[in-house]
XYZ file of C-alpha atoms in Angstrom:
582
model
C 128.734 98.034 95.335
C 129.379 94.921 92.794
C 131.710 95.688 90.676
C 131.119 95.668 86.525
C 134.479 94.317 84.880
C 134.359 96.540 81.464
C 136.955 94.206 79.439
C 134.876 91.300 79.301
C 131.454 92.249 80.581
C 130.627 89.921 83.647
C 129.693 91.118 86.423
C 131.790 90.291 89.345
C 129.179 89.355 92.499
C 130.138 86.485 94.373
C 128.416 89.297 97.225
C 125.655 91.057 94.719
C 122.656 88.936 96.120
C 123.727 90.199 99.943
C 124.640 93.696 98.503
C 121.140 93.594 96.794
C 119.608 92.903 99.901
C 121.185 95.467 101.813
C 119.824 98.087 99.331
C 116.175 96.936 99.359
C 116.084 96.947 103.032
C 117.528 100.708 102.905
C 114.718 101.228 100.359
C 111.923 100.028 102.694
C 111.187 97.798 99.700
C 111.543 94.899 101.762
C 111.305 93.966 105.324
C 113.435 91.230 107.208
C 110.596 89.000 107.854
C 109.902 89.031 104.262
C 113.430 88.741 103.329
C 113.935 85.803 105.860
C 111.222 84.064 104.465
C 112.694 83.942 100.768
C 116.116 82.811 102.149
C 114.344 80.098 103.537
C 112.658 78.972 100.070
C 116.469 79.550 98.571
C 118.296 77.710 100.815
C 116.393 74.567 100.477
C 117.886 73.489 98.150
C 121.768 72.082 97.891
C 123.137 74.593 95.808
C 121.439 77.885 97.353
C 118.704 77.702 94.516
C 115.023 76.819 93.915
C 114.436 73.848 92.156
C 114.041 76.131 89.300
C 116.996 77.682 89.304
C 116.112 81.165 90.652
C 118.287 83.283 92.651
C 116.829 85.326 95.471
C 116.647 88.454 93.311
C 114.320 86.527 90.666
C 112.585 84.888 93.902
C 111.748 88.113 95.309
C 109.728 89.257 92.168
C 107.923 86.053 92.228
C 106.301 85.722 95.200
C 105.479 89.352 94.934
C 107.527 90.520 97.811
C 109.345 93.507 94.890
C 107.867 94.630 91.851
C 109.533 93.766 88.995
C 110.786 97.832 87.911
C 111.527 98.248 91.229
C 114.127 95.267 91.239
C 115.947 96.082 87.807
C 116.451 100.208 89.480
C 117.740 98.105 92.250
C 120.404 95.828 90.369
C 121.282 99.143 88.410
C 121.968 100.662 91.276
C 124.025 97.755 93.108
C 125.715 96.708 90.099
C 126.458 100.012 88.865
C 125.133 99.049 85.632
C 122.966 101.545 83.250
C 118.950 100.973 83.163
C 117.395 100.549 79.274
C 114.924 102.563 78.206
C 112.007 101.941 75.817
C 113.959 103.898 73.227
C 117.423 102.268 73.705
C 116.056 99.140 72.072
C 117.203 98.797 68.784
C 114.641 99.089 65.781
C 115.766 96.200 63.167
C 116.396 92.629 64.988
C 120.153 92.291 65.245
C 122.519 88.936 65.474
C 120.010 87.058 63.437
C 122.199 84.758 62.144
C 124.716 84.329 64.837
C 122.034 83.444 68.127
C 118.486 82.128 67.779
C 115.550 84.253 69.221
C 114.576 81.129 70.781
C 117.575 81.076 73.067
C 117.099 85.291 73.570
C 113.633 85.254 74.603
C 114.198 82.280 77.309
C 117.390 83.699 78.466
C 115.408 86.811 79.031
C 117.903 88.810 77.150
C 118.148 91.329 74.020
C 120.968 92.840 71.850
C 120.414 96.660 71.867
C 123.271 98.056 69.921
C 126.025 95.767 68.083
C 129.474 98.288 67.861
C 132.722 96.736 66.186
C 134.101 96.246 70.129
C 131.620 95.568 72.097
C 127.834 94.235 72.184
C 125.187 96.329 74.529
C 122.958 93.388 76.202
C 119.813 94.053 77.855
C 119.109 91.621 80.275
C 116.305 90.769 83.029
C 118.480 88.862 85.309
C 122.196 90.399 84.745
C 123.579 87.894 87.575
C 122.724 85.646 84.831
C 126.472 84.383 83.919
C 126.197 81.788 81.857
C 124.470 83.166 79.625
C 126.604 86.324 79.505
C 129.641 84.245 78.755
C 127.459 82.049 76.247
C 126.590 85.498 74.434
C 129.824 86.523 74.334
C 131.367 83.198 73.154
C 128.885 83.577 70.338
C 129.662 86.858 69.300
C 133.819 87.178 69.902
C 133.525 90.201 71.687
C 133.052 91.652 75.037
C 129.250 92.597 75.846
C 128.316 95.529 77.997
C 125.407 94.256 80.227
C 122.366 96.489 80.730
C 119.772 96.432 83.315
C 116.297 95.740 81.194
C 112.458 96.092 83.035
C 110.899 92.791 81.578
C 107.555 94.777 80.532
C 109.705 96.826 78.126
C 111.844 94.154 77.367
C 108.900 91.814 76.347
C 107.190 94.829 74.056
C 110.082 95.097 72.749
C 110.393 91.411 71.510
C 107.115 91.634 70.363
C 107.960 94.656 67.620
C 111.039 93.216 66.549
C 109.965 89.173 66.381
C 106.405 89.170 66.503
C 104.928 87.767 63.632
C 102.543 90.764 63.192
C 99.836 89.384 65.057
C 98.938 90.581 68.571
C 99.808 88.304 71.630
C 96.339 87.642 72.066
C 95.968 86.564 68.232
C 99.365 84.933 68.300
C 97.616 82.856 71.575
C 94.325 81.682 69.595
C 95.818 80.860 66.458
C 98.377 78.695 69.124
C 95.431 77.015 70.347
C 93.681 76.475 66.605
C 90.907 73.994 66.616
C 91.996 72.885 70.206
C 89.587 76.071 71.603
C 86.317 75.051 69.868
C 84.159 73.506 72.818
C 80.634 72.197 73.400
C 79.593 74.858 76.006
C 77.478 72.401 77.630
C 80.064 69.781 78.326
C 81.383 70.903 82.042
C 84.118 68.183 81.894
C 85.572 69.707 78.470
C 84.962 72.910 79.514
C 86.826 72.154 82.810
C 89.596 70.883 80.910
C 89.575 74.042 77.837
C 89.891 76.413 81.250
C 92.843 74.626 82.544
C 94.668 74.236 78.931
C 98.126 76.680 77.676
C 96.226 78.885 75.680
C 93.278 79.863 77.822
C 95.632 80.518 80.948
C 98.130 82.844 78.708
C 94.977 84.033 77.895
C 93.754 85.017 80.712
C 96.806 86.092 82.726
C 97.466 88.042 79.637
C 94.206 89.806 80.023
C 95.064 90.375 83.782
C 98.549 91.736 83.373
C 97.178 94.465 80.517
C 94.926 95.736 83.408
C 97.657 95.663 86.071
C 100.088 97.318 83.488
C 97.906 99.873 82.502
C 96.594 100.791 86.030
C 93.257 99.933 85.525
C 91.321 99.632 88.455
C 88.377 97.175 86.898
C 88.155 95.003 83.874
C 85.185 94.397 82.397
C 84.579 90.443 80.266
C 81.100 91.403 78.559
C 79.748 88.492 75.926
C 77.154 90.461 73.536
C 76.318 88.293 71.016
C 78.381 88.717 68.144
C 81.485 89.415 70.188
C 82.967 89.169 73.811
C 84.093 92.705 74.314
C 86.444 93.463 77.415
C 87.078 97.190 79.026
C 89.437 98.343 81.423
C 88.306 101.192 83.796
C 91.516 103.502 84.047
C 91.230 106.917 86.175
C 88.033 106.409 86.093
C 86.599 105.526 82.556
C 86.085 102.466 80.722
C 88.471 101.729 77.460
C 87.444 99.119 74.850
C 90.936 96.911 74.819
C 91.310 94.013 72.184
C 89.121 91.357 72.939
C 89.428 87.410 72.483
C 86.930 85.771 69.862
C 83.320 85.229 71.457
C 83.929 81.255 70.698
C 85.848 81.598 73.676
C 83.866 83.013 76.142
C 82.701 80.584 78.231
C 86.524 79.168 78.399
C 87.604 82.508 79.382
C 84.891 82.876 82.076
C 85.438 79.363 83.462
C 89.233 80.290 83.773
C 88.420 82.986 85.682
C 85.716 81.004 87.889
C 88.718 77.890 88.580
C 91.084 80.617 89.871
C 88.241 81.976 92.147
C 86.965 79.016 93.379
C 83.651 79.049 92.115
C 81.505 76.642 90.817
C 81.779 76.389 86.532
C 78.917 74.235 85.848
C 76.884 76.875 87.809
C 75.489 79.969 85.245
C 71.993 80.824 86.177
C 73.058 82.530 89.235
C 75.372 85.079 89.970
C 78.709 84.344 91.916
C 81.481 86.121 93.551
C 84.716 84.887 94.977
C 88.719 86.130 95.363
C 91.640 85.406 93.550
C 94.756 86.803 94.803
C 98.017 86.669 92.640
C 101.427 88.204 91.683
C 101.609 90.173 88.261
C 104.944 91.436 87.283
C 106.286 91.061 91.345
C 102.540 93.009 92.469
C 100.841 91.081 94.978
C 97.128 91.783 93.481
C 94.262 90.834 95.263
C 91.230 90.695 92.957
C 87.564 90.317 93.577
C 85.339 88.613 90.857
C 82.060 89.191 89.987
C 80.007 87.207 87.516
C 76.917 87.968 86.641
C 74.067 85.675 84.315
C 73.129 87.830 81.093
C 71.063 87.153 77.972
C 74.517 86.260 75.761
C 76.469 84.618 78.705
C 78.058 85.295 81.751
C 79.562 88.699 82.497
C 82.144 89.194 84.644
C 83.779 92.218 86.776
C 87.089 92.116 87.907
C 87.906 94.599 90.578
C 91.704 94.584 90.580
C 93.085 95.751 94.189
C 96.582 96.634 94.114
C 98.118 96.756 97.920
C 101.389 99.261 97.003
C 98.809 101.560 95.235
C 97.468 102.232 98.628
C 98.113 105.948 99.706
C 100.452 106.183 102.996
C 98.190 109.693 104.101
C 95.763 112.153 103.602
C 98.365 114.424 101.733
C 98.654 111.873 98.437
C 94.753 112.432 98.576
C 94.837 115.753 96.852
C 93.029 117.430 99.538
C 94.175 121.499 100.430
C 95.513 122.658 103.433
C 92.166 124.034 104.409
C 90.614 120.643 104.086
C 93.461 118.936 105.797
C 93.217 120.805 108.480
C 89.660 120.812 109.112
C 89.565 116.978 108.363
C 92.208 116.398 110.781
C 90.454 118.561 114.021
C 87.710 116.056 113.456
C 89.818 112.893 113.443
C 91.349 114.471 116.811
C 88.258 114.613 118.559
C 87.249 111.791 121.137
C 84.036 110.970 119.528
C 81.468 111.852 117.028
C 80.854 110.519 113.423
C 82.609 111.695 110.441
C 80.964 110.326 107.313
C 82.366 110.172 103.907
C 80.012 110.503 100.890
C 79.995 109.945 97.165
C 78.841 107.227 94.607
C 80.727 103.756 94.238
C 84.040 104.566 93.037
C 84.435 108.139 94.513
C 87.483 107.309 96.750
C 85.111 106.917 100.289
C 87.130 103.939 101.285
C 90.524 105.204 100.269
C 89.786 108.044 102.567
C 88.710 105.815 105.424
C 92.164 104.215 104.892
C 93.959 107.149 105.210
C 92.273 108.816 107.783
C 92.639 105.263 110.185
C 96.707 105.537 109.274
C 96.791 108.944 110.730
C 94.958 108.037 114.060
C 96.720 104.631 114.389
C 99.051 104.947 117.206
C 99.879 102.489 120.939
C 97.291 104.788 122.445
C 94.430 104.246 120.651
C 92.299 100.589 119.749
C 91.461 101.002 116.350
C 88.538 98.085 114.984
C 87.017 98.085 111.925
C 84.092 95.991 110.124
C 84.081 95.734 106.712
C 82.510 94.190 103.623
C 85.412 93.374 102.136
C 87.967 94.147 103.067
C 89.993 95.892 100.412
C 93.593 96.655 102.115
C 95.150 95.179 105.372
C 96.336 97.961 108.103
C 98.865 97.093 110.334
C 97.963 97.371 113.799
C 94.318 97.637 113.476
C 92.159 95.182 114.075
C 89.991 94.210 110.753
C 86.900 92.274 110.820
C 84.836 91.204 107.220
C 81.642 90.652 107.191
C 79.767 87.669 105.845
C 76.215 87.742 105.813
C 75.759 83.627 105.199
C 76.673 82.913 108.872
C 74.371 86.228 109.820
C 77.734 87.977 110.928
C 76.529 91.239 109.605
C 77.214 95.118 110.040
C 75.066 95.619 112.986
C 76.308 92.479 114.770
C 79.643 92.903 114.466
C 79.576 96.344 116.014
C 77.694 94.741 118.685
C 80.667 92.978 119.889
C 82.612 95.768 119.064
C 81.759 97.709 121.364
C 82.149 95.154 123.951
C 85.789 95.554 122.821
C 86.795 98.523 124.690
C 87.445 100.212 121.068
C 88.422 103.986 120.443
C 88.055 104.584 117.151
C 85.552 102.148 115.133
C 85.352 102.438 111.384
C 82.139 101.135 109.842
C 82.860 100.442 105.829
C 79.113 101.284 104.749
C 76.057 102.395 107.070
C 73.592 100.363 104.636
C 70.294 99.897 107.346
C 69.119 101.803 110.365
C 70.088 99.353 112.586
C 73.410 99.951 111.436
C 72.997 103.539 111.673
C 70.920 103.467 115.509
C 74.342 101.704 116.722
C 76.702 104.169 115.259
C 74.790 107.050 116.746
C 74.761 105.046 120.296
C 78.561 104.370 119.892
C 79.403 108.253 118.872
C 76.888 109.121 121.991
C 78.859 106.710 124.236
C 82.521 108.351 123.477
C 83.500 106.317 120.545
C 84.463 107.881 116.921
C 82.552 106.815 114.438
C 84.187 106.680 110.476
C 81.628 105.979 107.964
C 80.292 105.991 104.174
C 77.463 106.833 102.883
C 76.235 106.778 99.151
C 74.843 110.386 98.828
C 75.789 112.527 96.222
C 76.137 115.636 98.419
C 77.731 116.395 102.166
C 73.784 117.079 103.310
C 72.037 114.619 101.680
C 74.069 112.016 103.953
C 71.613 114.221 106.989
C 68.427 113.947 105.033
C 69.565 110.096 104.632
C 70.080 109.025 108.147
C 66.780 111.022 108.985
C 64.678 108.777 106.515
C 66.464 105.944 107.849
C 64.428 106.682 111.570
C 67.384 108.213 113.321
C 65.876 110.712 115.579
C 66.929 114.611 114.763
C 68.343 115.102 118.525
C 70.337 112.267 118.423
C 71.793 113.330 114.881
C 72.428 116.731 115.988
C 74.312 115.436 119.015
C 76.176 112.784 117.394
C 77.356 113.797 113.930
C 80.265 115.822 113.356
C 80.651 116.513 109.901
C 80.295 114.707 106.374
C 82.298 115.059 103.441
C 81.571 114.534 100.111
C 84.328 113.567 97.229
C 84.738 113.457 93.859
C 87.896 111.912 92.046
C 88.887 113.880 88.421
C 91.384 113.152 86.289
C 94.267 114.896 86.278
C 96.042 116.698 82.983
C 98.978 114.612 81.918
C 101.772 117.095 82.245
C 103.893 115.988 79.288
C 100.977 117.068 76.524
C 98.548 119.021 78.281
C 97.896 122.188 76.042
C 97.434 125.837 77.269
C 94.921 127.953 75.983
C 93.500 131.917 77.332
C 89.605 131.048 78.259
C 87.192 133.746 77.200
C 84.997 135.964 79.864
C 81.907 133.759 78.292
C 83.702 130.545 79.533
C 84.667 132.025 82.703
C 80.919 133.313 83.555
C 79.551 129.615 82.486
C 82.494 128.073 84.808
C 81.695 130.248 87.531
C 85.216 131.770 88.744
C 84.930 134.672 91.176
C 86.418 138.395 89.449
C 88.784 138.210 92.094
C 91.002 135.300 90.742
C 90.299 136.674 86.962
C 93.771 137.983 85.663
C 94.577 138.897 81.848
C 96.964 136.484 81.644
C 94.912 134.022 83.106
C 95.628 130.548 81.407
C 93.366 127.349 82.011
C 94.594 123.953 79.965
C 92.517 121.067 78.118
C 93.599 117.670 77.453
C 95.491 116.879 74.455
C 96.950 112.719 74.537
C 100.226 111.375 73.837
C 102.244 108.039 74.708
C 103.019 108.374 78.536
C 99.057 109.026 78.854
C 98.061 105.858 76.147
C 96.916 109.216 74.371
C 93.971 109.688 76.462
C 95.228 113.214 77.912
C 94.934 112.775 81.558
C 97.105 110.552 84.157
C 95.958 109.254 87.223
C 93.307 111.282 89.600
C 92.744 113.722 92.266
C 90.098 114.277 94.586
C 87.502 117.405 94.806
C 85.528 117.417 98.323
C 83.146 119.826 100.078
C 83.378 119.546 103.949
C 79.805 120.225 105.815
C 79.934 120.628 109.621
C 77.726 120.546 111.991
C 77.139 124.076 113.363
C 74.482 125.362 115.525
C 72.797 127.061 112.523
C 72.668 123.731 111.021
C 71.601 122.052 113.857
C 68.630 123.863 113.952
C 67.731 123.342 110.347
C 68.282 119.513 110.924
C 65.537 119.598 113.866
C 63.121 121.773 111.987
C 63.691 118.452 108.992
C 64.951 120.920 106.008
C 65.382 119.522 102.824
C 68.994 118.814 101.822
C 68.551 121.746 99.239
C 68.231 123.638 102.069
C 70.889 122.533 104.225
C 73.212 122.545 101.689
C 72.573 126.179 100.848
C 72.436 127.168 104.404
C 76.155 125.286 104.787
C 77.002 127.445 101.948
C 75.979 130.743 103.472
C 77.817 129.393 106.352
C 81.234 129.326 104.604
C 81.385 125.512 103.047
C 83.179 125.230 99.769
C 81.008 123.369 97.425
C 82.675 120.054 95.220
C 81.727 121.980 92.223
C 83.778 125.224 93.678
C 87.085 123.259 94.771
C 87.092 121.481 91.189
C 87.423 125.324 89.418
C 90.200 125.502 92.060
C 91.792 122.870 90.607
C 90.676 123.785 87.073
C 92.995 127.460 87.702
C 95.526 125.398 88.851
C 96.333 123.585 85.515
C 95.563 120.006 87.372
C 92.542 119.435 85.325
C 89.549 120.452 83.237
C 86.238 122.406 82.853
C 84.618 119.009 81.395
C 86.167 116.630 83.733
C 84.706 118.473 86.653
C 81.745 118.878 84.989
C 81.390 115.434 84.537
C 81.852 114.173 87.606
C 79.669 116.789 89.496
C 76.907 116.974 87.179
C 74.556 115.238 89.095
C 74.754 117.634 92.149
């Protein structure tokens, strides 16, 4: 480990960036090939850094390789230096008078407690030496560095030197009369996108989102006003908004990074930007759609480390596990996920293909997009403009000599006709389906044209998911329900005790006061017995087969999500809202 010299502060590490390294790999944080690659990029220059002067450490949070909190736990850690908090910064700005906040702010440094013998320094990069010894030149005293996340570092700046503005005012009163724009002139508009202000703007706007783990963000011009959400866990949150005078700057922005075409707003568009926010590679897929006030656009924000390594992080039981899994281990069949846009279905898919990739087994999928990249699976997108479509692709796919073939959406009955044939033929078949319950998927593919024998004999079971919220554990707030609430919820006598105690959502500052962090899923498993097989020939309603499943000994959504209820995850309204249309 580098060694911290406590009488004057710097850090001895003529070996920290190799140390560093050594501890990232350990971590699985980083991977050689990645780590080669960045050496590369450091070393070509004379002096062993970039042309701007960044190590390998600050390189490595750049291009996105490690996230920015995950490199300042690492330099704690290898520099055996203490990690700030949030509430170690100081509350009144200190050494006003002795070092400009210029000079802090681009040294990436801040004073967090000034004692008669020492100075505490939080700082971003704390291999940072000259500034270190500049500090402490400055001051006439030793200074303790501290390992500072720049998130919290740069909120932190923002309380104690911010003018009182927020940064997005701080950013259009920057730009003053410079913004104002003739919304019809492409070449100023073109040249508005590409100016300071608009592109802190905008990458301001993005790394909110990212920060606050939302999964969409939402750029809606309504007249008046150009109102932006966020979709966290779930829900959409009204976030502070730019003026409406710069809409069609912001939008353009948005449609340079993607590639698309600016001067274009009668018809819709779509395109990709991908990106690194605070050391996150983010891949993001743009929407924009022509409205009555403007152009709206939808950001889907696709965050690779998010990705769940297994079924486990899924919130699924052992029950479900376990019946999920026998399907995945058969040799063939279709397994279909179900649920409305946003449910998890792909997620699942993901998850599911991780535990069944192995040497043994050719894995292909086709997809449309394709969200996350698998390792050792073979990934195709589709792209209808060159008539390389579902049903085409899994054509040659099964020309491919494939085991396991994961279809993102069955959309068409030709789609569905060759997933049957490929089940039929010894394949298995993993596929969505936007149903809102495990039978409807059956009543579905029937209206589609797929034949009720072939059904019968090719599907293996559906599943239907929800996601809810879960109860933020630092404020949720216990209360004893009443026999009235339990009768309306529906839980069985059997798991009624006296002391019985259910929680709602209450807010506070690790949950942006909203009561719930991050989400779980609820699922009902349907499969394909011979009762149900029988039903499914004699064309049943889904009602039908859905009660008949139930008789059978399926769980309903609506049944697992009081499970979870009892369990303190989450609440009576949150799974009522989510189920209510089944």
């Amino acid at each position: 480990m580098a060694q911290h010299n406590q009488s004057d502060g710097t850090v001895e590490a003529p070996k920290a960036g190799d140390r560093l390294c050594e501890h990232l790999l350990a971590a699985g944080l980083i991977d050689s090939q990645g780590l080669a690659r960045v050496r590369s990029i450091r070393d070509s220059s004379p002096d062993g850094r970039n042309a701007a002067g960044a190590g390998l450490h600050v390189l490595l949070t750049r291009l996105g390789i490690v996230s920015e909190r995950d490199m300042a736990q690492a330099l704690s850690t290898v520099l055996g230096l203490p990690l700030a908090r949030p509430a170690d910064y100081a509350d009144q700005p200190l050494l006003n008078d002795g070092i400009s906040t210029k000079f802090l702010r681009k040294s990436g440094v801040l004073p967090l407690a000034d004692a008669p013998d020492a100075l505490s320094l939080a700082m971003i990069d704390p291999l940072d030496d000259f500034t270190l010894q500049a500090i402490r030149l400055a001051v006439g005293k030793p200074v303790q560095p501290v390992v500072a996340v720049p998130t919290e570092m740069e909120e932190a700046f923002q309380r104690l030197y911010g003018s009182g503005k927020t940064e997005i005012a701080e950013i259009v009163g920057e730009g003053g009369d410079s913004l104002a724009l003739d919304e019809e002139d492409t070449e100023q508009l073109k040249d508005l996108a590409s100016g300071a202000p608009v592109v802190r703007l905008v990458s301001l706007l993005i790394a909110k989102a990212v920060e606050a783990k939302a999964s969409d963000i939402h750029i809606e011009p309504s007249g008046a006003r150009l109102r932006v959400r966020y979709r966290i866990d779930g829900v959409l949150h009204d976030v502070e908004s730019p003026p409406p005078r710069l809409s069609a700057a912001v939008v353009s922005r948005i449609k340079i990074m993607a590639k698309l075409n600016i001067a274009e707003r009668r018809l819709p568009q779509d395109g990709r930007i991908r990106l690194v926010v605070r050391g996150i590679q983010i891949d993001l897929r743009i929407s924009v759609l022509p409205t009555m006030h403007g152009e709206r656009v939808v950001i889907r924000i696709l965050d690779r480390e998010s990705m769940p390594v297994g079924l486990i992080g899924l919130g699924f039981d052992e029950g479900t596990l376990a019946n999920l899994e026998s399907w995945l281990a058969l040799p063939n069949g279709i397994i279909l996920v179900t649920g409305p846009t946003g449910s998890g279905k792909t997620t699942t898919l993901y998850a599911s293909l991780l535990r069944m990739n192995s040497t043994e087994r050719n894995v292909i999928t086709v997809e449309d997009p394709i969200e996350y990249q698998l390792d050792n699976i073979n990934q195709v997108q589709v792209k209808s403009q060159i008539d390389l479509t579902f049903a085409n692709i899994l054509r040659s796919i099964l020309r491919q000599d494939p085991d396991v073939i994961m279809i993102g959406e069955i959309r068409d009955r030709e789609t569905a006709e060759i997933a049957v044939h490929a089940a039929l033929t010894g394949h298995l078949v993993l596929s969505t389906l936007h149903t809102n319950t495990a039978a409807g998927a059956i009543s579905r593919l029937l209206d589609m044209g797929i034949e009720d024998y072939l059904l019968t004999s090719a599907l293996t079971g559906v599943m239907a998911q929800r996601l809810v919220r879960r109860l933020c554990r630092d404020c949720r707030k216990p209360y004893a329900p009443s026999p009235t609430t339990l009768d309306e919820v529906g839980v069985p006598m059997a798991l009624r005790r006296p002391d019985l105690t259910l929680y709602e959502a209450a807010g506070c500052a690790q949950c942006n006061h909203t009561g719930y962090s991050g989400r779980t899923g609820i699922v009902e498993l349907l499969e394909i017995t011979d009762p149900l097989r029988r039903i499914i020939v004699e064309r049943a309603a889904s009602q039908a087969l859905h009660a008949a499943a139930v008789q059978g000994g399926m769980r309903s959504m609506y049944q697992h999500g009081v499970e979870k209820v009892l369990d303190g995850v989450t609440t009576i309204q949150e799974v009522a809202r989510v189920t209510r249309e089944v």
